[in-house]
Amino acid sequence: MIWVAMAITGVGCYLLKLAGLSVPPRVLERPLVERVADYIPVALLSALIAVQVFSRGHELGIDARALGLGVAVVLLLLRAPFLVVVSGAALAAALVRLL
Amino acid sequence: MTEATLDPRERSSIIRDSLGVGVATGAYGVGFGAVSVAAGLSVAQTCALSLLVFTGASQFALVGVIATGGAPISGALSAMLLGTRNTLYGLRLAPMLQWRGWRRALAAHVLIDESTAMSVTRETTPAARLGFLTTGVSVFVLWNVATCAGAVAGNAIGDPRTYGLDAAVGAAFLALLWPRLHSRRNQVVAVVAAAVALGAVPIVPAGVPVLAAAAVALLAGILTKDQPQEQQP
């Protein structure tokens, strides 16, 4: 099932790229389309963060992952590079689980 | 857009900048590889994703939904929704790159955030093509090498939770989202989308809460009429 989803994603994402290079601009270049396209990454990434960090199965809760996210916020505010942010969050969660 | 040849200085400057972006972005690949195997994908699946999908945020979305126990097909839908921004990049770039036929078909695969950023500001077609190709190809090569390295390393260390790798997933998403949080509207969209997704978690199948948040983007687009344009080409 994962392979099928991967194939769909691969083909779909490629066609989305090719469409941009191929279709006449007036087909898609409308204010509403552009605004929604700007908002989609924001909404999806934010939802992914929330679900990833605060849920397990169908239950909501706060655990070591929330601390990891907090550390990530601090590191981003300090303008740390991507890998530092990601490994800092992992390290914080791993340490708090050791306690 | 004027046809012109590149002078050697401009040429080497574009190549240098583009390779720099390629190296910096390749490092994200290590993070993706580790996060993907932590989500339960095999090393082969992880490496194939970077080869076939090759657009970072979409790849993270697919493995992120699978990590929360969602149906892979929900992950595929989330990934494709995130991939729509590449369509808009293509619209901007098409008149600058002016490729047809098989060249356009190949170029489409490396149409991503970075290759767009390194070509959309160029003043001539040769400069835009050089920035696009150098960035796109160097990110492609390094992203794939780094993905496999991250996947193999992540696979070797055992239970990902011991090392907090499940927390790394949220941090990776946050790092991708962070640069977009400057505007007040995006902040509101982010908060509402997170609230909608969390509200949906107890009542709908895993994977669907993230898709429900896409409706927030649609609603925000309809409700905000006068979004100031950041840049017009």
mmCIF file of C-alpha atoms in Angstrom:
data_model
loop_
_atom_site.group_PDB
_atom_site.id
_atom_site.type_symbol
_atom_site.label_atom_id
_atom_site.label_comp_id
_atom_site.label_asym_id
_atom_site.label_seq_id
_atom_site.Cartn_x
_atom_site.Cartn_y
_atom_site.Cartn_z
ATOM 1 C CA MET A 1 0.000 0.000 0.000
ATOM 2 C CA ILE A 2 2.891 2.337 0.746
ATOM 3 C CA TRP A 3 4.404 1.608 -2.675
ATOM 4 C CA VAL A 4 1.077 2.439 -4.343
ATOM 5 C CA ALA A 5 0.813 5.729 -2.436
ATOM 6 C CA MET A 6 4.425 6.491 -3.382
ATOM 7 C CA ALA A 7 3.741 5.868 -7.070
ATOM 8 C CA ILE A 8 0.640 8.091 -6.966
ATOM 9 C CA THR A 9 2.591 10.818 -5.178
ATOM 10 C CA GLY A 10 5.482 10.568 -7.624
ATOM 11 C CA VAL A 11 3.324 10.752 -10.733
ATOM 12 C CA GLY A 12 1.035 13.419 -9.238
ATOM 13 C CA CYS A 13 3.847 15.689 -8.085
ATOM 14 C CA TYR A 14 5.630 15.338 -11.438
ATOM 15 C CA LEU A 15 2.487 16.220 -13.401
ATOM 16 C CA LEU A 16 1.914 19.252 -11.151
ATOM 17 C CA LYS A 17 5.420 20.462 -11.987
ATOM 18 C CA LEU A 18 5.052 19.758 -15.716
ATOM 19 C CA ALA A 19 1.653 21.480 -15.813
ATOM 20 C CA GLY A 20 3.190 24.700 -14.540
ATOM 21 C CA LEU A 21 5.760 24.686 -17.333
ATOM 22 C CA SER A 22 3.209 23.698 -19.978
ATOM 23 C CA VAL A 23 -0.207 25.306 -19.522
ATOM 24 C CA PRO A 24 -0.870 28.886 -20.632
ATOM 25 C CA PRO A 25 -0.523 31.185 -17.591
ATOM 26 C CA ARG A 26 -4.068 32.573 -17.856
ATOM 27 C CA VAL A 27 -5.529 29.132 -17.045
ATOM 28 C CA LEU A 28 -4.190 29.174 -13.498
ATOM 29 C CA GLU A 29 -2.989 32.700 -12.869
ATOM 30 C CA ARG A 30 -5.998 34.005 -10.974
ATOM 31 C CA PRO A 31 -5.925 35.848 -7.660
ATOM 32 C CA LEU A 32 -7.973 33.213 -5.785
ATOM 33 C CA VAL A 33 -5.830 30.323 -7.070
ATOM 34 C CA GLU A 34 -2.644 32.151 -6.107
ATOM 35 C CA ARG A 35 -3.893 33.025 -2.613
ATOM 36 C CA VAL A 36 -5.045 29.479 -1.896
ATOM 37 C CA ALA A 37 -1.764 28.106 -3.251
ATOM 38 C CA ASP A 38 0.102 30.409 -0.872
ATOM 39 C CA TYR A 39 -1.995 29.297 2.102
ATOM 40 C CA ILE A 40 -1.901 25.538 1.413
ATOM 41 C CA PRO A 41 1.708 24.943 2.552
ATOM 42 C CA VAL A 42 1.088 27.013 5.693
ATOM 43 C CA ALA A 43 -2.133 25.175 6.608
ATOM 44 C CA LEU A 44 -0.829 21.682 5.817
ATOM 45 C CA LEU A 45 2.533 22.073 7.536
ATOM 46 C CA SER A 46 0.891 23.551 10.609
ATOM 47 C CA ALA A 47 -1.648 20.701 10.730
ATOM 48 C CA LEU A 48 1.113 18.134 10.265
ATOM 49 C CA ILE A 49 3.050 19.634 13.181
ATOM 50 C CA ALA A 50 -0.018 19.644 15.440
ATOM 51 C CA VAL A 51 -1.012 16.053 14.641
ATOM 52 C CA GLN A 52 2.566 14.786 14.723
ATOM 53 C CA VAL A 53 3.336 16.287 18.116
ATOM 54 C CA PHE A 54 0.067 16.277 20.072
ATOM 55 C CA SER A 55 -1.702 13.064 19.036
ATOM 56 C CA ARG A 56 -1.197 9.343 19.392
ATOM 57 C CA GLY A 57 -3.805 7.347 17.517
ATOM 58 C CA HIS A 58 -7.120 9.076 18.184
ATOM 59 C CA GLU A 59 -6.029 10.647 21.462
ATOM 60 C CA LEU A 60 -4.584 14.075 22.112
ATOM 61 C CA GLY A 61 -1.888 14.584 24.705
ATOM 62 C CA ILE A 62 1.379 16.212 25.642
ATOM 63 C CA ASP A 63 4.582 14.195 25.982
ATOM 64 C CA ALA A 64 8.297 14.406 25.185
ATOM 65 C CA ARG A 65 7.551 15.413 21.595
ATOM 66 C CA ALA A 66 6.024 18.705 22.800
ATOM 67 C CA LEU A 67 9.265 19.501 24.614
ATOM 68 C CA GLY A 68 11.129 18.709 21.391
ATOM 69 C CA LEU A 69 8.907 21.156 19.517
ATOM 70 C CA GLY A 70 9.548 23.833 22.165
ATOM 71 C CA VAL A 71 13.285 23.351 21.748
ATOM 72 C CA ALA A 72 12.844 23.619 17.975
ATOM 73 C CA VAL A 73 11.053 26.987 18.408
ATOM 74 C CA VAL A 74 13.921 28.322 20.532
ATOM 75 C CA LEU A 75 16.531 27.102 18.026
ATOM 76 C CA LEU A 76 14.620 28.646 15.111
ATOM 77 C CA LEU A 77 14.400 31.952 16.993
ATOM 78 C CA LEU A 78 18.190 31.717 17.360
ATOM 79 C CA ARG A 79 18.393 31.166 13.573
ATOM 80 C CA ALA A 80 19.975 27.737 13.941
ATOM 81 C CA PRO A 81 20.397 25.685 10.740
ATOM 82 C CA PHE A 82 17.875 22.967 9.808
ATOM 83 C CA LEU A 83 19.884 19.986 11.023
ATOM 84 C CA VAL A 84 20.609 21.659 14.370
ATOM 85 C CA VAL A 85 16.890 22.363 14.867
ATOM 86 C CA VAL A 86 15.881 18.799 14.016
ATOM 87 C CA SER A 87 18.596 17.073 16.055
ATOM 88 C CA GLY A 88 18.119 19.490 18.971
ATOM 89 C CA ALA A 89 14.435 18.554 19.144
ATOM 90 C CA ALA A 90 15.264 14.849 18.962
ATOM 91 C CA LEU A 91 17.930 15.160 21.658
ATOM 92 C CA ALA A 92 15.578 17.024 24.020
ATOM 93 C CA ALA A 93 12.864 14.380 23.609
ATOM 94 C CA ALA A 94 15.338 11.537 24.059
ATOM 95 C CA LEU A 95 16.810 13.107 27.228
ATOM 96 C CA VAL A 96 13.432 13.736 28.864
ATOM 97 C CA ARG A 97 12.470 10.102 28.223
ATOM 98 C CA LEU A 98 15.622 8.970 29.999
ATOM 99 C CA LEU A 99 14.586 10.821 33.178
ATOM 100 C CA MET B 1 13.530 38.475 -21.550
ATOM 101 C CA THR B 2 16.385 39.061 -23.954
ATOM 102 C CA GLU B 3 18.554 36.469 -25.642
ATOM 103 C CA ALA B 4 22.149 37.054 -24.699
ATOM 104 C CA THR B 5 25.306 35.098 -24.039
ATOM 105 C CA LEU B 6 26.633 34.966 -20.498
ATOM 106 C CA ASP B 7 29.886 36.642 -19.666
ATOM 107 C CA PRO B 8 32.282 34.304 -17.818
ATOM 108 C CA ARG B 9 32.090 36.211 -14.553
ATOM 109 C CA GLU B 10 28.290 36.035 -14.376
ATOM 110 C CA ARG B 11 28.466 32.405 -15.393
ATOM 111 C CA SER B 12 30.827 31.363 -12.616
ATOM 112 C CA SER B 13 28.931 33.440 -10.066
ATOM 113 C CA ILE B 14 25.642 31.709 -10.934
ATOM 114 C CA ILE B 15 27.294 28.288 -10.791
ATOM 115 C CA ARG B 16 28.941 29.031 -7.438
ATOM 116 C CA ASP B 17 25.741 30.308 -5.840
ATOM 117 C CA SER B 18 23.692 27.424 -7.214
ATOM 118 C CA LEU B 19 26.124 24.768 -5.985
ATOM 119 C CA GLY B 20 26.085 26.420 -2.562
ATOM 120 C CA VAL B 21 22.304 26.090 -2.438
ATOM 121 C CA GLY B 22 22.629 22.484 -3.596
ATOM 122 C CA VAL B 23 25.010 21.579 -0.779
ATOM 123 C CA ALA B 24 22.938 23.362 1.882
ATOM 124 C CA THR B 25 19.712 21.712 0.727
ATOM 125 C CA GLY B 26 21.314 18.300 0.423
ATOM 126 C CA ALA B 27 21.810 18.366 4.193
ATOM 127 C CA TYR B 28 18.012 18.325 4.631
ATOM 128 C CA GLY B 29 18.105 14.954 2.884
ATOM 129 C CA VAL B 30 19.821 13.354 5.894
ATOM 130 C CA GLY B 31 16.955 14.575 8.056
ATOM 131 C CA PHE B 32 14.374 13.277 5.604
ATOM 132 C CA GLY B 33 16.027 9.862 5.376
ATOM 133 C CA ALA B 34 16.132 9.442 9.155
ATOM 134 C CA VAL B 35 12.572 10.725 9.651
ATOM 135 C CA SER B 36 11.218 8.480 6.889
ATOM 136 C CA VAL B 37 12.566 5.217 8.334
ATOM 137 C CA ALA B 38 11.409 6.381 11.774
ATOM 138 C CA ALA B 39 7.920 6.709 10.254
ATOM 139 C CA GLY B 40 8.068 3.030 9.287
ATOM 140 C CA LEU B 41 9.166 3.137 5.643
ATOM 141 C CA SER B 42 11.963 0.835 4.510
ATOM 142 C CA VAL B 43 15.323 2.152 3.335
ATOM 143 C CA ALA B 44 14.399 1.226 -0.255
ATOM 144 C CA GLN B 45 11.064 3.064 -0.023
ATOM 145 C CA THR B 46 12.782 6.100 1.479
ATOM 146 C CA CYS B 47 15.405 6.280 -1.264
ATOM 147 C CA ALA B 48 12.774 5.695 -3.979
ATOM 148 C CA LEU B 49 10.686 8.567 -2.602
ATOM 149 C CA SER B 50 13.527 11.040 -3.006
ATOM 150 C CA LEU B 51 14.225 9.786 -6.529
ATOM 151 C CA LEU B 52 10.614 9.735 -7.731
ATOM 152 C CA VAL B 53 8.828 12.494 -5.837
ATOM 153 C CA PHE B 54 11.743 14.899 -5.370
ATOM 154 C CA THR B 55 9.996 17.775 -3.668
ATOM 155 C CA GLY B 56 10.929 17.941 -0.011
ATOM 156 C CA ALA B 57 7.806 19.205 1.727
ATOM 157 C CA SER B 58 5.611 16.687 -0.132
ATOM 158 C CA GLN B 59 7.917 13.838 0.840
ATOM 159 C CA PHE B 60 7.852 14.934 4.484
ATOM 160 C CA ALA B 61 4.038 15.141 4.305
ATOM 161 C CA LEU B 62 3.671 11.612 2.960
ATOM 162 C CA VAL B 63 5.889 10.050 5.626
ATOM 163 C CA GLY B 64 4.406 12.338 8.298
ATOM 164 C CA VAL B 65 0.871 11.057 7.658
ATOM 165 C CA ILE B 66 2.112 7.453 7.600
ATOM 166 C CA ALA B 67 3.970 8.072 10.892
ATOM 167 C CA THR B 68 0.715 9.046 12.615
ATOM 168 C CA GLY B 69 -0.932 5.842 11.394
ATOM 169 C CA GLY B 70 -2.817 7.477 8.542
ATOM 170 C CA ALA B 71 -3.767 5.694 5.333
ATOM 171 C CA PRO B 72 -0.925 6.047 2.807
ATOM 172 C CA ILE B 73 -3.462 7.421 0.316
ATOM 173 C CA SER B 74 -4.246 10.339 2.680
ATOM 174 C CA GLY B 75 -0.527 10.970 2.780
ATOM 175 C CA ALA B 76 -0.383 10.949 -1.013
ATOM 176 C CA LEU B 77 -3.200 13.513 -1.182
ATOM 177 C CA SER B 78 -1.491 15.787 1.360
ATOM 178 C CA ALA B 79 1.762 15.463 -0.564
ATOM 179 C CA MET B 80 0.101 16.428 -3.838
ATOM 180 C CA LEU B 81 -1.648 19.415 -2.259
ATOM 181 C CA LEU B 82 1.752 20.634 -1.095
ATOM 182 C CA GLY B 83 3.084 19.971 -4.602
ATOM 183 C CA THR B 84 0.661 22.477 -6.137
ATOM 184 C CA ARG B 85 3.028 25.338 -5.381
ATOM 185 C CA ASN B 86 5.476 23.864 -7.905
ATOM 186 C CA THR B 87 2.785 24.426 -10.556
ATOM 187 C CA LEU B 88 2.798 28.134 -9.763
ATOM 188 C CA TYR B 89 6.603 28.188 -9.880
ATOM 189 C CA GLY B 90 6.388 26.607 -13.335
ATOM 190 C CA LEU B 91 3.996 29.308 -14.531
ATOM 191 C CA ARG B 92 6.519 31.964 -13.491
ATOM 192 C CA LEU B 93 9.492 30.173 -15.006
ATOM 193 C CA ALA B 94 8.063 28.903 -18.313
ATOM 194 C CA PRO B 95 8.511 32.197 -20.224
ATOM 195 C CA MET B 96 12.039 32.598 -18.829
ATOM 196 C CA LEU B 97 13.332 29.060 -19.437
ATOM 197 C CA GLN B 98 11.616 28.627 -22.825
ATOM 198 C CA TRP B 99 12.160 24.883 -23.027
ATOM 199 C CA ARG B 100 10.090 22.610 -25.264
ATOM 200 C CA GLY B 101 9.642 18.861 -25.732
ATOM 201 C CA TRP B 102 11.937 16.448 -23.873
ATOM 202 C CA ARG B 103 13.997 19.274 -22.332
ATOM 203 C CA ARG B 104 10.883 20.638 -20.662
ATOM 204 C CA ALA B 105 9.838 17.127 -19.575
ATOM 205 C CA LEU B 106 13.225 16.588 -17.898
ATOM 206 C CA ALA B 107 13.398 20.077 -16.415
ATOM 207 C CA ALA B 108 9.994 19.568 -14.778
ATOM 208 C CA HIS B 109 11.415 16.917 -12.438
ATOM 209 C CA VAL B 110 13.858 19.373 -10.859
ATOM 210 C CA LEU B 111 11.301 22.216 -10.630
ATOM 211 C CA ILE B 112 11.385 22.833 -6.868
ATOM 212 C CA ASP B 113 11.664 25.717 -4.364
ATOM 213 C CA GLU B 114 15.428 26.046 -4.709
ATOM 214 C CA SER B 115 15.791 25.831 -8.501
ATOM 215 C CA THR B 116 12.982 28.402 -8.809
ATOM 216 C CA ALA B 117 14.594 30.769 -6.328
ATOM 217 C CA MET B 118 17.932 30.586 -8.148
ATOM 218 C CA SER B 119 16.482 31.277 -11.606
ATOM 219 C CA VAL B 120 13.383 33.468 -11.244
ATOM 220 C CA THR B 121 15.388 36.652 -10.646
ATOM 221 C CA ARG B 122 17.719 36.268 -13.681
ATOM 222 C CA GLU B 123 17.484 38.744 -16.514
ATOM 223 C CA THR B 124 18.254 36.533 -19.511
ATOM 224 C CA THR B 125 17.160 33.079 -20.621
ATOM 225 C CA PRO B 126 20.707 31.605 -20.564
ATOM 226 C CA ALA B 127 21.229 32.932 -17.019
ATOM 227 C CA ALA B 128 17.857 31.585 -15.864
ATOM 228 C CA ARG B 129 18.549 28.198 -17.457
ATOM 229 C CA LEU B 130 22.007 27.980 -15.925
ATOM 230 C CA GLY B 131 20.760 28.862 -12.430
ATOM 231 C CA PHE B 132 17.808 26.476 -12.762
ATOM 232 C CA LEU B 133 19.828 23.502 -14.020
ATOM 233 C CA THR B 134 22.860 23.897 -11.767
ATOM 234 C CA THR B 135 20.675 24.243 -8.693
ATOM 235 C CA GLY B 136 18.149 21.598 -9.699
ATOM 236 C CA VAL B 137 20.720 18.948 -10.629
ATOM 237 C CA SER B 138 23.033 19.571 -7.651
ATOM 238 C CA VAL B 139 20.105 19.469 -5.199
ATOM 239 C CA PHE B 140 18.817 16.305 -6.906
ATOM 240 C CA VAL B 141 22.138 14.474 -6.624
ATOM 241 C CA LEU B 142 22.955 15.577 -3.069
ATOM 242 C CA TRP B 143 19.374 15.193 -1.779
ATOM 243 C CA ASN B 144 19.280 11.585 -2.977
ATOM 244 C CA VAL B 145 22.724 10.671 -1.638
ATOM 245 C CA ALA B 146 21.893 12.310 1.697
ATOM 246 C CA THR B 147 18.466 10.619 1.889
ATOM 247 C CA CYS B 148 20.031 7.176 1.553
ATOM 248 C CA ALA B 149 22.716 8.015 4.120
ATOM 249 C CA GLY B 150 20.088 9.267 6.586
ATOM 250 C CA ALA B 151 17.853 6.247 5.970
ATOM 251 C CA VAL B 152 20.663 3.738 6.495
ATOM 252 C CA ALA B 153 21.844 5.544 9.634
ATOM 253 C CA GLY B 154 18.296 5.890 10.981
ATOM 254 C CA ASN B 155 17.633 2.210 10.303
ATOM 255 C CA ALA B 156 20.805 1.113 12.096
ATOM 256 C CA ILE B 157 20.025 2.723 15.439
ATOM 257 C CA GLY B 158 16.928 0.700 16.345
ATOM 258 C CA ASP B 159 13.810 2.100 18.043
ATOM 259 C CA PRO B 160 13.550 5.694 16.775
ATOM 260 C CA ARG B 161 11.724 6.855 19.926
ATOM 261 C CA THR B 162 14.777 6.161 22.082
ATOM 262 C CA TYR B 163 16.595 8.850 20.156
ATOM 263 C CA GLY B 164 13.631 11.215 19.988
ATOM 264 C CA LEU B 165 13.370 10.809 16.219
ATOM 265 C CA ASP B 166 9.559 10.990 16.467
ATOM 266 C CA ALA B 167 10.022 14.495 17.916
ATOM 267 C CA ALA B 168 12.363 15.326 15.032
ATOM 268 C CA VAL B 169 9.468 14.992 12.572
ATOM 269 C CA GLY B 170 7.516 17.881 14.117
ATOM 270 C CA ALA B 171 10.681 19.959 14.311
ATOM 271 C CA ALA B 172 11.415 19.325 10.631
ATOM 272 C CA PHE B 173 7.907 20.486 9.659
ATOM 273 C CA LEU B 174 8.261 23.551 11.848
ATOM 274 C CA ALA B 175 11.579 24.452 10.194
ATOM 275 C CA LEU B 176 9.885 24.202 6.782
ATOM 276 C CA LEU B 177 6.964 26.335 7.966
ATOM 277 C CA TRP B 178 9.006 28.955 9.838
ATOM 278 C CA PRO B 179 10.001 31.228 6.907
ATOM 279 C CA ARG B 180 6.312 31.541 5.943
ATOM 280 C CA LEU B 181 5.193 32.755 9.359
ATOM 281 C CA HIS B 182 6.250 36.385 8.899
ATOM 282 C CA SER B 183 2.859 37.638 7.752
ATOM 283 C CA ARG B 184 -0.027 37.981 10.195
ATOM 284 C CA ARG B 185 -2.411 36.237 7.792
ATOM 285 C CA ASN B 186 -0.196 33.184 7.548
ATOM 286 C CA GLN B 187 0.057 33.068 11.334
ATOM 287 C CA VAL B 188 -3.745 33.055 11.616
ATOM 288 C CA VAL B 189 -4.040 30.365 8.924
ATOM 289 C CA ALA B 190 -1.419 28.260 10.731
ATOM 290 C CA VAL B 191 -3.178 28.487 14.109
ATOM 291 C CA VAL B 192 -6.648 27.775 12.688
ATOM 292 C CA ALA B 193 -5.337 24.870 10.592
ATOM 293 C CA ALA B 194 -3.642 23.319 13.629
ATOM 294 C CA ALA B 195 -6.833 23.727 15.684
ATOM 295 C CA VAL B 196 -8.999 22.162 12.958
ATOM 296 C CA ALA B 197 -6.588 19.237 12.594
ATOM 297 C CA LEU B 198 -6.420 18.579 16.343
ATOM 298 C CA GLY B 199 -10.197 18.907 16.642
ATOM 299 C CA ALA B 200 -10.583 16.278 13.932
ATOM 300 C CA VAL B 201 -8.099 13.784 15.434
ATOM 301 C CA PRO B 202 -10.567 12.036 17.812
ATOM 302 C CA ILE B 203 -13.393 11.711 15.273
ATOM 303 C CA VAL B 204 -11.973 10.943 11.807
ATOM 304 C CA PRO B 205 -9.526 8.310 10.483
ATOM 305 C CA ALA B 206 -5.806 9.117 10.854
ATOM 306 C CA GLY B 207 -4.464 11.151 7.955
ATOM 307 C CA VAL B 208 -7.759 12.953 7.367
ATOM 308 C CA PRO B 209 -7.148 15.735 9.960
ATOM 309 C CA VAL B 210 -4.287 17.061 7.825
ATOM 310 C CA LEU B 211 -6.479 17.054 4.729
ATOM 311 C CA ALA B 212 -9.216 18.864 6.665
ATOM 312 C CA ALA B 213 -6.717 21.634 7.323
ATOM 313 C CA ALA B 214 -6.412 22.173 3.561
ATOM 314 C CA ALA B 215 -9.999 23.431 3.703
ATOM 315 C CA VAL B 216 -8.719 26.210 5.965
ATOM 316 C CA ALA B 217 -6.394 27.325 3.155
ATOM 317 C CA LEU B 218 -9.300 27.365 0.713
ATOM 318 C CA LEU B 219 -11.503 29.305 3.116
ATOM 319 C CA ALA B 220 -8.722 31.798 3.866
ATOM 320 C CA GLY B 221 -8.186 32.331 0.143
ATOM 321 C CA ILE B 222 -11.879 33.107 -0.335
ATOM 322 C CA LEU B 223 -12.122 35.370 2.699
ATOM 323 C CA THR B 224 -8.993 37.467 2.073
ATOM 324 C CA LYS B 225 -9.586 39.538 -1.005
ATOM 325 C CA ASP B 226 -6.719 41.972 -1.074
ATOM 326 C CA GLN B 227 -3.640 39.906 -0.301
ATOM 327 C CA PRO B 228 -0.731 42.220 -1.087
ATOM 328 C CA GLN B 229 1.371 40.681 -3.844
ATOM 329 C CA GLU B 230 4.933 40.141 -2.694
ATOM 330 C CA GLN B 231 6.443 40.382 -6.149
ATOM 331 C CA GLN B 232 5.147 40.626 -9.650
ATOM 332 C CA PRO B 233 7.406 39.441 -12.449
#
